[in-house]
Short mmCIF file of C-alpha atoms and ligand atoms in Angstrom, two decimals:
data_model
loop_
_atom_site.label_atom_id
_atom_site.label_comp_id
_atom_site.label_asym_id
_atom_site.label_seq_id
_atom_site.Cartn_x
_atom_site.Cartn_y
_atom_site.Cartn_z
CA UNK A 114 11.36 38.13 11.25
CA UNK A 115 12.45 37.49 7.88
CA UNK A 116 10.55 35.17 5.19
CA UNK A 117 12.66 32.33 3.65
CA UNK A 118 11.58 31.27 0.28
CA UNK A 119 12.16 27.62 -0.88
CA UNK A 120 11.60 25.24 -3.23
CA UNK A 121 10.41 21.73 -3.01
CA UNK A 122 9.89 19.02 -5.92
CA UNK A 123 6.13 17.79 -5.79
CA UNK A 124 7.77 14.71 -7.30
CA UNK A 125 9.94 13.33 -4.37
CA UNK A 126 9.73 16.18 -1.91
CA UNK A 127 13.39 17.54 -1.88
CA UNK A 128 14.31 21.06 -0.74
CA UNK A 129 16.07 23.18 -2.59
CA UNK A 130 16.92 27.11 -1.70
CA UNK A 131 16.61 28.20 -5.57
CA UNK A 132 14.48 27.75 -8.16
CA UNK A 133 15.59 24.99 -10.92
CA UNK A 134 14.13 23.48 -14.13
CA UNK A 135 14.86 19.68 -12.99
CA UNK A 136 15.04 18.62 -9.64
CA UNK A 137 18.60 17.89 -8.99
CA UNK A 138 17.37 14.85 -6.64
CA UNK A 139 14.93 12.88 -8.40
CA UNK A 140 15.63 14.62 -12.07
CA UNK A 141 11.86 15.40 -13.08
CA UNK A 142 11.33 18.43 -14.73
CA UNK A 143 9.07 21.40 -13.66
CA UNK A 144 8.29 19.90 -10.29
CA UNK A 145 9.66 22.60 -8.21
CA UNK A 146 6.94 24.75 -6.68
CA UNK A 147 7.83 28.22 -4.27
CA UNK A 148 7.22 27.81 -0.83
CA UNK A 149 7.26 30.59 1.92
CA UNK A 150 8.04 29.87 5.34
CA UNK A 151 6.05 31.61 7.52
CA UNK A 152 8.21 32.90 10.25
CA UNK A 153 8.96 30.60 13.20
CA UNK A 154 6.41 30.49 15.64
CA UNK A 155 7.20 29.31 19.54
CA UNK A 156 4.30 26.78 18.65
CA UNK A 157 6.25 25.25 15.86
CA UNK A 158 8.91 24.03 18.40
CA UNK A 159 8.05 20.24 19.27
CA UNK A 160 5.67 20.29 21.87
CA UNK A 161 6.68 19.56 25.61
CA UNK A 162 5.25 16.35 26.56
CA UNK A 163 2.09 17.44 29.32
CA UNK A 164 3.98 20.42 30.60
CA UNK A 165 7.55 18.91 30.65
CA UNK A 166 10.66 20.75 31.03
CA UNK A 167 12.36 20.48 27.72
CA UNK A 168 15.85 19.79 27.77
CA UNK A 169 17.72 16.50 26.90
CA UNK A 170 16.99 14.17 29.30
CA UNK A 171 19.11 10.71 29.93
CA UNK A 172 17.04 7.61 28.75
CA UNK A 173 16.73 5.74 32.14
CA UNK A 174 14.90 9.22 33.38
CA UNK A 175 11.86 9.02 31.10
CA UNK A 176 9.14 6.91 31.83
CA UNK A 177 8.35 4.49 29.41
CA UNK A 178 4.26 4.66 28.38
CA UNK A 179 3.47 1.55 26.73
CA UNK A 180 2.12 2.54 23.40
CA UNK A 181 -1.73 2.28 23.74
CA UNK A 182 -3.84 0.87 20.86
CA UNK A 183 -7.48 0.59 19.94
CA UNK A 184 -9.34 -1.16 17.28
CA UNK A 185 -11.12 0.36 14.50
CA UNK A 186 -13.56 -2.36 13.81
CA UNK A 187 -12.09 -3.90 10.62
CA UNK A 188 -9.42 -6.19 11.36
CA UNK A 189 -7.61 -6.22 7.97
CA UNK A 190 -7.10 -1.95 8.85
CA UNK A 191 -5.98 -3.26 12.34
CA UNK A 192 -3.74 -5.57 10.65
CA UNK A 193 -1.93 -2.85 8.09
CA UNK A 194 -1.73 -0.16 11.49
CA UNK A 195 0.42 -3.48 13.13
CA UNK A 196 -1.91 -4.30 15.39
CA UNK A 197 -4.83 -1.60 15.85
CA UNK A 198 -4.52 2.25 16.10
CA UNK A 199 -2.07 3.66 18.51
CA UNK A 200 -3.49 6.38 20.39
CA UNK A 201 -2.11 9.91 19.93
CA UNK A 202 -0.61 9.00 16.23
CA UNK A 203 -1.19 10.67 13.13
CA UNK A 204 -1.95 8.43 10.45
CA UNK A 205 -2.46 9.37 6.85
CA UNK A 206 -4.46 7.76 4.70
CA UNK A 207 -3.72 8.35 0.68
CA UNK A 208 -4.90 7.15 -2.15
CA UNK A 209 -6.85 7.97 -5.74
CA UNK A 210 -10.05 10.22 -5.77
CA UNK A 211 -13.30 7.84 -5.68
CA UNK A 212 -11.28 4.75 -4.33
CA UNK A 213 -12.83 4.96 -0.97
CA UNK A 214 -11.17 6.91 1.65
CA UNK A 215 -14.37 8.77 3.04
CA UNK A 216 -16.07 5.08 2.94
CA UNK A 217 -13.11 3.62 5.16
CA UNK A 218 -12.72 6.65 7.53
CA UNK A 219 -16.60 6.70 7.97
CA UNK A 220 -17.39 3.23 8.36
CA UNK A 221 -14.47 3.08 11.22
CA UNK A 222 -16.45 5.67 13.21
CA UNK A 223 -19.40 3.27 13.65
CA UNK A 224 -16.91 1.11 16.34
CA UNK A 225 -15.00 3.83 17.38
CA UNK A 226 -17.91 5.55 18.63
CA UNK A 227 -18.65 2.78 21.14
CA UNK A 228 -16.00 4.06 23.32
CA UNK A 229 -14.70 7.27 22.35
CA UNK A 230 -15.72 10.49 21.04
CA UNK A 231 -15.04 11.20 17.29
CA UNK A 232 -14.91 14.40 15.29
CA UNK A 233 -15.26 14.17 11.70
CA UNK A 234 -14.32 17.36 9.86
CA UNK A 235 -15.16 17.26 6.24
CA UNK A 236 -14.20 19.97 3.69
CA UNK A 237 -15.55 18.07 0.47
CA UNK A 238 -19.05 17.23 1.72
CA UNK A 239 -21.78 18.84 3.35
CA UNK A 240 -22.73 18.06 6.80
CA UNK A 241 -26.13 16.85 5.37
CA UNK A 242 -24.20 15.08 2.47
CA UNK A 243 -22.65 13.33 5.38
CA UNK A 244 -25.07 12.59 7.03
CA UNK A 245 -26.49 10.94 4.05
CA UNK A 246 -23.65 8.68 3.49
CA UNK A 247 -23.37 7.76 7.12
CA UNK A 248 -27.02 6.53 6.93
CA UNK A 249 -26.20 4.61 3.91
CA UNK A 250 -23.16 2.55 5.68
CA UNK A 251 -25.67 2.10 8.69
CA UNK A 252 -23.23 4.30 10.81
CA UNK A 253 -25.58 6.18 13.28
CA UNK A 254 -23.95 6.89 16.44
CA UNK A 255 -25.16 9.30 18.66
CA UNK A 256 -21.73 10.47 19.80
CA UNK A 257 -20.16 10.98 15.90
CA UNK A 258 -19.77 14.87 15.83
CA UNK A 259 -19.53 15.93 11.83
CA UNK A 260 -18.07 19.39 11.07
CA UNK A 261 -18.14 20.76 7.28
CA UNK A 262 -15.26 23.10 7.90
CA UNK A 263 -11.62 23.86 5.74
CA UNK A 264 -10.20 26.71 7.99
CA UNK A 265 -7.48 24.87 9.90
CA UNK A 266 -8.13 27.60 12.87
CA UNK A 267 -11.75 26.77 13.22
CA UNK A 268 -10.86 23.29 12.91
CA UNK A 269 -8.35 23.48 15.82
CA UNK A 270 -10.80 25.61 17.95
CA UNK A 271 -13.30 22.74 17.33
CA UNK A 272 -10.99 20.25 18.44
CA UNK A 273 -9.88 21.97 21.43
CA UNK A 274 -13.67 22.61 22.26
CA UNK A 275 -15.01 19.39 21.77
CA UNK A 276 -12.19 17.36 22.85
CA UNK A 277 -12.72 14.30 20.64
CA UNK A 278 -10.47 11.22 21.26
CA UNK A 279 -10.12 10.59 17.40
CA UNK A 280 -9.89 13.72 14.65
CA UNK A 281 -10.62 12.55 11.02
CA UNK A 282 -9.91 15.13 8.45
CA UNK A 283 -11.00 14.73 4.97
CA UNK A 284 -9.09 15.82 3.38
CA UNK A 285 -5.75 17.42 3.40
CA UNK A 286 -6.06 19.12 0.36
CA UNK A 287 -9.27 21.14 0.75
CA UNK A 288 -7.78 22.58 4.33
CA UNK A 289 -6.07 25.78 4.31
CA UNK A 290 -4.20 27.99 6.91
CA UNK A 291 -5.66 31.42 6.84
CA UNK A 292 -2.28 33.00 7.67
CA UNK A 293 -0.86 31.06 4.51
CA UNK A 294 -1.68 33.16 1.22
CA UNK A 295 -1.24 30.30 -1.26
CA UNK A 296 -3.91 28.32 -2.49
CA UNK A 297 -5.38 25.20 -0.48
CA UNK A 298 -4.22 21.66 -2.26
CA UNK A 299 -0.69 23.44 -2.97
CA UNK A 300 2.05 22.14 -1.11
CA UNK A 301 2.57 24.81 1.34
CA UNK A 302 -1.08 24.65 2.50
CA UNK A 303 -0.88 20.92 2.65
CA UNK A 304 2.55 21.13 4.71
CA UNK A 305 1.47 23.51 6.99
CA UNK A 306 -1.84 22.20 7.62
CA UNK A 307 -0.55 18.73 8.45
CA UNK A 308 1.99 20.53 10.55
CA UNK A 309 -1.10 22.22 12.91
CA UNK A 310 -2.67 18.68 12.99
CA UNK A 311 0.96 17.25 14.32
CA UNK A 312 0.88 19.33 16.90
CA UNK A 313 -2.49 19.19 18.07
CA UNK A 314 -1.66 15.68 18.50
CA UNK A 315 1.11 15.55 20.21
CA UNK A 316 0.02 18.16 22.76
CA UNK A 317 -3.49 16.97 23.29
CA UNK A 318 -2.89 13.20 22.67
CA UNK A 319 -5.83 13.26 20.00
CA UNK A 320 -5.70 10.44 17.32
CA UNK A 321 -5.69 12.30 13.73
CA UNK A 322 -6.60 10.24 10.60
CA UNK A 323 -5.46 12.42 7.83
CA UNK A 324 -6.86 11.70 4.17
CA UNK A 325 -4.76 12.49 1.36
CA UNK A 326 -5.51 12.68 -2.27
CA UNK A 327 -3.10 11.21 -4.50
CA UNK A 328 -2.43 13.01 -7.65
CA UNK A 329 -1.69 11.58 -11.12
CA UNK A 330 1.79 10.50 -10.59
CA UNK A 331 0.70 8.59 -7.39
CA UNK A 332 2.02 11.11 -5.10
CA UNK A 333 0.01 12.93 -2.17
CA UNK A 334 0.96 16.30 -3.22
CA UNK A 335 4.96 16.15 -2.31
CA UNK A 336 4.50 12.81 -0.56
CA UNK A 337 8.08 12.96 1.31
CA UNK A 338 6.89 16.21 2.59
CA UNK A 339 3.88 14.58 4.45
CA UNK A 340 5.44 11.38 4.98
CA UNK A 341 8.26 12.45 7.22
CA UNK A 342 5.93 14.62 9.34
CA UNK A 343 3.20 11.66 9.92
CA UNK A 344 3.53 8.59 12.29
CA UNK A 345 1.65 6.12 9.63
CA UNK A 346 0.91 6.77 6.11
CA UNK A 347 -1.26 4.07 4.32
CA UNK A 348 -2.35 3.63 0.82
CA UNK A 349 -5.69 2.67 -0.34
CA UNK A 350 -5.10 0.91 -4.09
CA UNK A 351 -7.27 -0.73 -6.61
CA UNK A 352 -9.13 -0.51 -10.01
CA UNK A 353 -11.80 2.61 -9.80
CA UNK A 354 -13.98 -0.44 -11.31
CA UNK A 355 -13.19 -3.27 -10.13
CA UNK A 356 -14.45 -3.97 -6.36
CA UNK A 357 -10.99 -5.07 -4.85
CA UNK A 358 -9.41 -2.22 -2.80
CA UNK A 359 -5.71 -2.94 -1.23
CA UNK A 360 -4.85 -1.23 1.88
CA UNK A 361 -0.78 -0.91 2.30
CA UNK A 362 1.60 1.04 4.71
CA UNK A 363 3.86 3.27 3.08
CA UNK A 364 5.42 3.67 6.49
CA UNK A 365 4.38 2.81 9.87
CA UNK A 366 6.22 4.12 13.31
CA UNK A 367 4.59 1.14 15.09
CA UNK A 368 4.39 -1.67 12.92
CA UNK A 369 5.39 -3.66 9.51
CA UNK A 370 4.90 -2.05 6.31
CA UNK A 371 4.50 -5.30 4.48
CA UNK A 372 1.27 -6.01 5.55
CA UNK A 373 -1.48 -5.43 3.35
CA UNK A 374 -5.52 -5.45 3.96
CA UNK A 375 -7.97 -6.53 1.59
CA UNK A 376 -11.31 -5.05 1.12
CA UNK A 377 -14.19 -5.08 -1.28
CA UNK A 378 -16.54 -2.09 -2.25
CA UNK A 379 -20.09 -3.34 -1.77
CA UNK A 380 -23.61 -1.82 -2.17
CA UNK A 381 -23.36 -0.66 1.55
CA UNK A 382 -19.75 0.56 1.77
CA UNK A 383 -16.56 -1.70 2.20
CA UNK A 384 -16.28 -5.17 3.18
CA UNK A 385 -13.32 -6.55 4.54
CA UNK A 386 -11.62 -9.93 2.98
CA UNK A 387 -10.07 -11.93 5.60
CA UNK A 388 -9.08 -14.78 3.14
CA UNK A 389 -7.81 -13.21 -0.24
CA UNK A 390 -6.65 -16.00 -1.89
CA UNK A 391 -10.24 -17.38 -2.62
CA UNK A 392 -11.78 -13.73 -4.36
CA UNK A 393 -7.76 -13.33 -6.16
CA UNK A 394 -8.23 -17.13 -7.72
CA UNK A 395 -12.31 -16.55 -8.59
CA UNK A 396 -13.02 -16.49 -12.32
CA UNK A 397 -9.43 -17.96 -13.05
CA UNK A 398 -9.47 -19.79 -16.71
CA UNK A 399 -9.17 -23.48 -16.89
CA UNK A 400 -6.86 -25.07 -19.33
CA UNK A 401 -5.87 -21.84 -20.60
CA UNK A 402 -2.04 -21.34 -21.58
CA UNK A 403 0.16 -18.54 -20.48
CA UNK A 404 -1.31 -18.46 -16.58
CA UNK A 405 0.28 -20.16 -13.57
CA UNK A 406 -0.82 -19.52 -9.92
CA UNK A 407 2.14 -17.67 -6.99
CA UNK A 408 2.20 -17.97 -3.64
CA UNK A 409 3.57 -14.41 -2.34
CA UNK A 410 4.11 -13.58 1.22
CA UNK A 411 2.01 -10.43 2.13
CA UNK A 412 3.70 -9.36 5.42
CA UNK A 413 2.94 -12.45 7.87
CA UNK A 414 0.14 -13.97 5.42
CA UNK A 415 0.89 -15.96 2.14
CA UNK A 416 -1.38 -15.17 -0.37
CA UNK A 417 -2.46 -16.50 -3.67
CA UNK A 418 -2.49 -14.71 -6.97
CA UNK A 419 -2.66 -15.75 -10.72
CA UNK A 420 0.04 -14.69 -12.90
CA UNK A 421 -0.66 -14.24 -16.76
CA UNK A 422 1.79 -14.17 -19.21
CA UNK A 423 1.47 -13.53 -22.98
CA UNK A 424 4.02 -14.38 -25.43
CA UNK A 425 3.68 -13.40 -29.16
CA UNK A 426 6.22 -12.99 -31.85
CA UNK A 427 7.68 -9.56 -32.13
CA UNK A 428 7.42 -7.41 -35.02
CA UNK A 429 9.68 -4.36 -33.67
CA UNK A 430 13.64 -3.98 -33.35
CA UNK A 431 13.72 -3.93 -29.60
CA UNK A 432 10.87 -6.89 -28.35
CA UNK A 433 8.54 -5.18 -26.09
CA UNK A 434 8.42 -6.53 -22.18
CA UNK A 435 5.31 -4.86 -20.27
CA UNK A 436 4.61 -6.05 -16.71
CA UNK A 437 1.88 -5.30 -14.03
CA UNK A 438 2.07 -6.36 -10.59
CA UNK A 439 5.78 -7.61 -11.15
CA UNK A 440 9.03 -6.08 -10.99
CA UNK A 441 9.97 -5.16 -14.89
CA UNK A 442 13.58 -5.68 -14.21
CA UNK A 443 12.75 -9.06 -12.38
CA UNK A 444 10.69 -10.06 -15.93
CA UNK A 445 13.21 -9.35 -18.09
CA UNK A 446 16.07 -11.23 -16.21
CA UNK A 447 13.75 -14.02 -15.99
CA UNK A 448 12.99 -13.59 -19.90
CA UNK A 449 17.06 -14.18 -19.89
CA UNK A 450 17.26 -16.98 -17.74
CA UNK A 451 14.47 -18.85 -19.64
CA UNK A 452 16.74 -17.99 -23.26
CA UNK A 453 19.73 -19.15 -21.94
CA UNK A 454 18.66 -22.04 -19.72
CA UNK A 455 15.74 -23.35 -20.64
CA UNK A 456 16.05 -22.92 -24.48
CA UNK A 457 12.99 -20.47 -25.33
CA UNK A 458 13.86 -17.72 -27.78
CA UNK A 459 12.49 -14.98 -26.28
CA UNK A 460 14.35 -12.29 -27.95
CA UNK A 461 12.42 -12.73 -30.79
CA UNK A 462 9.41 -12.36 -28.75
CA UNK A 463 6.87 -9.31 -27.29
CA UNK A 464 6.34 -10.28 -23.30
CA UNK A 465 3.34 -9.15 -21.26
CA UNK A 466 2.99 -10.06 -17.92
CA UNK A 467 -0.09 -9.05 -15.44
CA UNK A 468 -1.16 -9.98 -11.79
CA UNK A 469 -4.57 -10.57 -11.41
CA UNK A 470 -6.38 -8.41 -8.74
CA UNK A 471 -3.93 -5.86 -8.23
CA UNK A 472 -1.41 -7.52 -6.42
CA UNK A 473 1.93 -6.70 -6.46
CA UNK A 474 4.13 -10.12 -6.15
CA UNK A 475 7.76 -8.77 -6.13
CA UNK A 476 9.44 -10.85 -4.28
CA UNK A 477 11.95 -14.02 -5.03
CA UNK A 478 9.25 -16.72 -4.13
CA UNK A 479 7.30 -15.85 -7.39
CA UNK A 480 10.27 -16.20 -9.46
CA UNK A 481 9.38 -20.14 -10.39
CA UNK A 482 5.51 -19.46 -11.39
CA UNK A 483 6.23 -16.38 -13.43
CA UNK A 484 8.99 -18.24 -15.50
CA UNK A 485 6.37 -21.25 -16.33
CA UNK A 486 3.62 -18.76 -16.95
CA UNK A 487 5.60 -17.57 -19.52
CA UNK A 488 7.21 -20.77 -20.94
CA UNK A 489 3.29 -21.95 -20.95
CA UNK A 490 2.61 -19.06 -23.21
CA UNK A 491 5.18 -19.53 -25.10
CA UNK A 492 4.80 -23.04 -25.80
CA UNK A 493 1.09 -22.76 -25.88
CA UNK A 494 0.80 -25.75 -23.30
CA UNK A 495 -1.44 -25.08 -20.43
CA UNK A 496 -0.58 -25.69 -16.98
CA UNK A 497 -2.48 -27.99 -15.01
CA UNK A 498 -5.37 -26.36 -12.86
CA UNK A 499 -4.29 -27.85 -9.71
CA UNK A 500 -0.68 -26.99 -9.88
CA UNK A 501 1.10 -24.56 -8.38
CA UNK A 502 5.00 -23.48 -8.04
CA UNK A 503 7.19 -21.67 -5.43
CA UNK A 504 11.05 -20.47 -5.47
CA UNK A 505 13.45 -18.20 -6.47
CA UNK A 506 15.44 -18.83 -9.64
CA UNK A 507 19.18 -17.93 -9.85
CA UNK A 508 21.46 -16.67 -12.82
CA UNK A 509 22.35 -20.28 -13.35
CA UNK A 510 18.60 -21.12 -13.83
CA UNK A 511 19.22 -23.12 -10.22
CA UNK A 512 16.06 -23.51 -8.00
CA UNK A 513 16.40 -21.84 -4.36
CA UNK A 514 14.18 -22.23 -1.76
CA UNK A 515 12.60 -19.14 -0.27
CA UNK A 516 11.46 -18.17 3.41
CA UNK A 517 8.08 -19.25 4.90
CA UNK A 518 7.74 -22.36 2.68
CA UNK A 519 6.00 -24.43 5.27
CA UNK A 520 3.17 -21.66 5.70
CA UNK A 521 2.77 -21.20 1.90
CA UNK A 522 2.32 -24.91 1.16
CA UNK A 523 -0.28 -25.00 3.85
CA UNK A 524 -2.36 -22.03 2.32
CA UNK A 525 -1.75 -23.77 -1.16
CA UNK A 526 -3.07 -26.83 0.18
CA UNK A 527 -6.14 -24.95 1.76
CA UNK A 528 -7.48 -23.69 -1.59
CA UNK A 529 -7.51 -27.35 -3.13
CA UNK A 530 -4.18 -27.51 -5.41
CA UNK A 531 -2.79 -30.97 -5.35
CA UNK A 532 0.50 -30.16 -6.75
CA UNK A 533 3.37 -27.88 -5.89
CA UNK A 534 6.72 -27.44 -7.67
CA UNK A 535 9.49 -26.34 -5.43
CA UNK A 536 13.37 -26.22 -5.36
CA UNK A 537 14.92 -29.64 -4.18
CA UNK A 538 17.85 -28.24 -2.51
CA UNK A 539 17.39 -26.97 1.00
CA UNK A 540 13.88 -29.07 1.36
CA UNK A 541 14.61 -32.37 1.54
CA UNK A 542 13.08 -32.17 5.36
CA UNK A 543 10.10 -30.55 4.18
CA UNK A 544 6.84 -32.60 4.39
CA UNK A 545 3.60 -32.07 2.61
CA UNK A 546 0.88 -30.90 3.96
CA UNK A 547 -2.09 -33.33 3.41
CA UNK A 548 -3.40 -33.58 0.16
CA UNK A 549 -0.69 -31.91 -1.89
CA UNK A 550 2.23 -33.65 -3.44
CA UNK A 551 5.71 -31.66 -3.49
CA UNK A 552 7.67 -31.78 -7.20
CA UNK A 553 11.21 -30.97 -6.20
CA UNK A 554 13.09 -29.67 -8.93
CA UNK A 555 16.66 -28.86 -9.22
CA UNK A 556 16.52 -26.29 -12.22
CA UNK A 557 14.45 -24.11 -14.06
CA UNK A 558 14.28 -26.96 -17.43
CA UNK A 559 12.80 -29.30 -14.78
CA UNK A 560 10.40 -27.01 -13.33
CA UNK A 561 9.01 -26.12 -16.81
CA UNK A 562 8.63 -29.55 -17.97
CA UNK A 563 7.02 -31.04 -15.21
CA UNK A 564 4.66 -27.96 -15.06
CA UNK A 565 3.73 -28.29 -18.99
CA UNK A 566 3.25 -32.04 -18.08
CA UNK A 567 6.27 -33.27 -20.06
CA UNK A 568 8.42 -34.18 -17.32
CA UNK A 569 8.07 -37.58 -15.07
CA UNK A 570 8.13 -35.79 -11.65
CA UNK A 571 11.16 -36.42 -9.04
P1 LIG B 34 -15.50 7.27 -1.54
O1 LIG B 34 -14.85 7.09 -0.19
O2 LIG B 34 -16.27 8.97 -1.81
O3 LIG B 34 -14.22 7.60 -2.14
P2 LIG B 34 -12.61 8.85 -1.68
O4 LIG B 34 -13.16 9.65 -0.44
O5 LIG B 34 -11.54 8.08 -1.64
O6 LIG B 34 -13.03 9.87 -2.79
O7 LIG B 34 -15.54 6.63 -2.65
C1 LIG B 34 -17.01 6.63 -3.86
C2 LIG B 34 -16.71 5.65 -4.84
O8 LIG B 34 -17.20 4.28 -3.77
C3 LIG B 34 -17.98 6.04 -5.27
O9 LIG B 34 -17.34 6.09 -6.50
C4 LIG B 34 -19.15 4.74 -4.73
C5 LIG B 34 -18.23 4.09 -4.23
N1 LIG B 34 -19.37 3.35 -3.17
C6 LIG B 34 -19.98 2.32 -3.00
O10 LIG B 34 -19.74 1.65 -3.94
N2 LIG B 34 -20.73 1.78 -2.04
C7 LIG B 34 -20.97 2.61 -1.09
O11 LIG B 34 -21.73 1.93 -0.27
C8 LIG B 34 -20.32 4.06 -0.91
C9 LIG B 34 -20.19 4.81 0.19
C10 LIG B 34 -19.52 4.63 -2.16
MG1 LIG B 35 -13.61 11.41 -0.05
#
């Protein structure tokens, strides 16, 4: 059969029939890589479910099997997976090298091995290195099988022979399929190996966890190429030198992609943090200008984080705006609203915004605290330590109510804040949790005045 050559963009995963200098989909230069498609094999077809007949069926004829889930021992991981891992699914765990992917997957073996058989295949560490790491993490299960191997055929053979319930493959970049002549880690190999694992999981019902290293641009060797094949894509993020790690779902066929899991990397592996607000606010400077606490919804859970802003006089023709953890365009828009409706001359100033702890708080409820942090730095007036703000800002400077306000206020009160600036409109019937005073404002100007201690409160 004739071999077909296609080109994949390593940045967005777009496929084109011919090579181009620039990807027509995402516009990146020099990202197209050649991929020789192996001749279609019979096994490439979607596997029939346990010997079932291969032809279209009526939906009503299909026996519905409710998805079976199991827990990993980490509530934070189970939350991101949508309430535990689904049996027979293929989960990709991506992240920068050294962030803790192997640690996470080895640690969950402790719980998984209690009732299931786990095969941990590593192409990165030798079997004795794995043993040492497992000992350090306190994983000493008799039933855990480890295998240092990188050849796909061998791994599939081992999986068929040992019949595990769960297969962990660390990492997809080190694996290779012998019938593919390209080098391991390349898009073609990564794709073929993932496809082989997908078939294995769909044919045998084995749950597969695959580790994928993220490259400098933040994508797992052609992210879209892998993302459409697997059931869940989880990203493990965080500052390498800092202790905290965030786990988030970029794709989840069995749950929401809004949930985050928070972990801390300690001496004996990862520790989960079920109440992240406390750690995110730890070490917050007291009485400093340019900071305000935001309360953002991360899936079903409200999380508090500190927003820091630095506004300085600019010596550039076009003042600088940088953001970390907050949408750049939204920050520019808030700066414009502050200038026009709040009377702050920000067009002469550089603006730097940072959300502490590696969290992203891109949601409408963060508008008010971000705007207040900017105003606080501009005027060099601190916000009271026990004050926080929640609300969206419109283009005319009006404040707007946001979703889940009661949940957020409960979290704010739980963490000891005594005042919270909220939009007036739409919150009239809302009662405050014990110990929390609600400061209702109509617009940005009122919000800034109250937060910086210049207003009377309404
Ligand atoms: P690792 O899981 O090997 O990262 P990945 O598989 O994502 O490449 O994590 C390695 C880092 O974690 C390394 O820098 C050391 C640190 N670490 C700890 O701090 N404590 C521990 O108990 C372990 C196992 C690792
Ligand atoms: Mg690793």
